[in-house]
XYZ file of C-alpha atoms in Angstrom:
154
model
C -2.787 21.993 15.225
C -2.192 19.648 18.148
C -2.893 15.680 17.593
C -2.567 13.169 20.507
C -1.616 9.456 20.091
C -2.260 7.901 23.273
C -2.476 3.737 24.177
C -5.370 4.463 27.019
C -5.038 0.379 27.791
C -8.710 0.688 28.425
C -11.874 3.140 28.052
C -14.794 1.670 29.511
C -14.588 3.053 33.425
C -16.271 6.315 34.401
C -12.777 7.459 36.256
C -10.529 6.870 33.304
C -13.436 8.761 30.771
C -12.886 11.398 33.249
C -9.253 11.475 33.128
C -8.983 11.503 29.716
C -11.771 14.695 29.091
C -10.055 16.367 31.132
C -6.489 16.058 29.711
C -8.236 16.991 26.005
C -10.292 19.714 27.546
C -6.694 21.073 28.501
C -4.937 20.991 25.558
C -7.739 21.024 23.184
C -6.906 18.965 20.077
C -7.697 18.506 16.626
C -7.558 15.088 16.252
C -7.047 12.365 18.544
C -6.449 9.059 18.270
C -6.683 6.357 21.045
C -5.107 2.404 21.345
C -6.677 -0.058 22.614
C -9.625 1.532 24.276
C -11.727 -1.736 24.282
C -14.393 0.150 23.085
C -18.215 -0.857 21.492
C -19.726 0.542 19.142
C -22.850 0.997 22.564
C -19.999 2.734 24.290
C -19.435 5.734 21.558
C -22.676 7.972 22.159
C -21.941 8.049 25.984
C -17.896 8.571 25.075
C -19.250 11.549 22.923
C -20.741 13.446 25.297
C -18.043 13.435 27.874
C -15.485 14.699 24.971
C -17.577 17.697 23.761
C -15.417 19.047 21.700
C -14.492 16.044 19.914
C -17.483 15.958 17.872
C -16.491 13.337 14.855
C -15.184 9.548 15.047
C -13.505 6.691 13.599
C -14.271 3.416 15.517
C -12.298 0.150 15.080
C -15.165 -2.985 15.265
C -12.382 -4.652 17.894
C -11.451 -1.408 20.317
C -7.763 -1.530 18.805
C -7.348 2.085 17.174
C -10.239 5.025 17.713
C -10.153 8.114 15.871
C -11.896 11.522 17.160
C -11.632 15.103 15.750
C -13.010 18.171 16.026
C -14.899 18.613 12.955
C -15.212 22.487 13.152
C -11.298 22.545 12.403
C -10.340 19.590 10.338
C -11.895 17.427 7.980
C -11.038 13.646 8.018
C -10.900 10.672 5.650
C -10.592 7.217 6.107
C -8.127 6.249 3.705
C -7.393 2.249 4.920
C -7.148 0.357 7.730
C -6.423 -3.134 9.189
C -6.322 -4.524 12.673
C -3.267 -2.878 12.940
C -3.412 0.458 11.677
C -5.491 3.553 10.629
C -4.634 5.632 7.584
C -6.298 8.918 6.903
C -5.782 12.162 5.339
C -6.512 15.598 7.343
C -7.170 18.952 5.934
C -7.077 21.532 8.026
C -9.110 24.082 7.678
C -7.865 27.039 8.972
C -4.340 26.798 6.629
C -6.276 24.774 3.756
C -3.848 22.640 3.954
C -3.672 18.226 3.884
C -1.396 16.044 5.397
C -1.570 12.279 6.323
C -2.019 10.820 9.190
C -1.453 7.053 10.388
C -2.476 5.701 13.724
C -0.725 2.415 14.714
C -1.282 -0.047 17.710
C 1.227 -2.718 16.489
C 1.048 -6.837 17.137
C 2.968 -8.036 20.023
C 3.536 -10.895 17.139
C 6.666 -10.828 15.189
C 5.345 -11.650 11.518
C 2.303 -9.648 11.739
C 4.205 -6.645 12.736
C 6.675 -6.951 9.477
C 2.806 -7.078 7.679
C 2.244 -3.436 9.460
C 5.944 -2.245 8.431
C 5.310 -3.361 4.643
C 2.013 -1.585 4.654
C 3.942 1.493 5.989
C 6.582 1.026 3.173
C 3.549 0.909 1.028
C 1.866 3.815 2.539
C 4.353 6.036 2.058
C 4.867 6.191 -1.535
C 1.473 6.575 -1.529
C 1.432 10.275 0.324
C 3.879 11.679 -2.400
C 5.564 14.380 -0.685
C 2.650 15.402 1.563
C 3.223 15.534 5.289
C 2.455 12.778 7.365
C 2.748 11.720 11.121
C 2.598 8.041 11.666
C 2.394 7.790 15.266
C 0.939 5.015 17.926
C 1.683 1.683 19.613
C 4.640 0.123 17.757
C 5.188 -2.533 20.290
C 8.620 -2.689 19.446
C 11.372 -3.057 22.631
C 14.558 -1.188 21.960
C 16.402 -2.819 24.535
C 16.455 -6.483 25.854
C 16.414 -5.070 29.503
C 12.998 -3.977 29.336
C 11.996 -7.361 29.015
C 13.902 -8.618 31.776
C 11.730 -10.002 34.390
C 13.691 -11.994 37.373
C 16.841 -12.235 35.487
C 14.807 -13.822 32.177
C 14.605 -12.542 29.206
C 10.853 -12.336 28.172
């Protein structure tokens, strides 16, 4: 089963829409799940058509973290979320089997991120011993460098 994390930094234009159909129509994906598309809940019947395949969805209220799968191959639950993250268990159909899955598109603020690590601390004694991707938008920086701009540190 292939899954796709993927911040789009935006959803609402006709040429990214585009862009991103046709990357799923190539690799054809269970279950998607898209940061920060800025999307409406208006937007979602016009989003649906374009992604065919993609016929079942999970919609933040503020555009942050959408969910879409193809419902022919995988079931989906909402488990939790927050502003932060998405937790949901997947059962896949054609192995009958369940694993967890948790979409993050982190806070660029400090304290609200270690809010989103505890809740994945949490999270994960609550899968016990099932698989699960966590996978997203961690806006962490491993390196000062990439936050040099003109010789300041950021």
């Amino acid at each position: 089963m292939e899954s796709i994390f993927w911040n789009v930094r935006g959803l609402k234009g006709a040429e990214k829409q585009l862009d991103l159909s046709s990357f799923l129509k190539t690799h054809k994906p269970s279950f998607v799940s898209l940061m920060d598309t800025k999307l409406e809940d208006f937007d979602l019947p016009l989003l649906n058509q374009k992604l065919t395949f993609l016929n079942s969805s999970f919609l933040s209220h503020d555009g942050r973290i959408d969910l879409f799968w193809n419902k022919d191959l995988v079931e989906v639950t909402v488990i939790g979320h927050s502003s932060q993250h998405v937790h949901c268990s997947v059962y896949r159909k054609s192995t009958q089997s369940m694993f967890f899955v948790t979409s993050v598109y982190a806070s660029n603020d400090y304290l609200e991120r270690r809010i989103l690590w505890s809740t994945i601390t949490s999270l994960s004694a609550a899968v016990n011993g099932h698989p699960w991707i966590v996978g997203g938008n961690f806006n962490e920086v491993r390196f000062s460098m990439k936050n040099r701009v003109v010789g300041l540190f950021m």
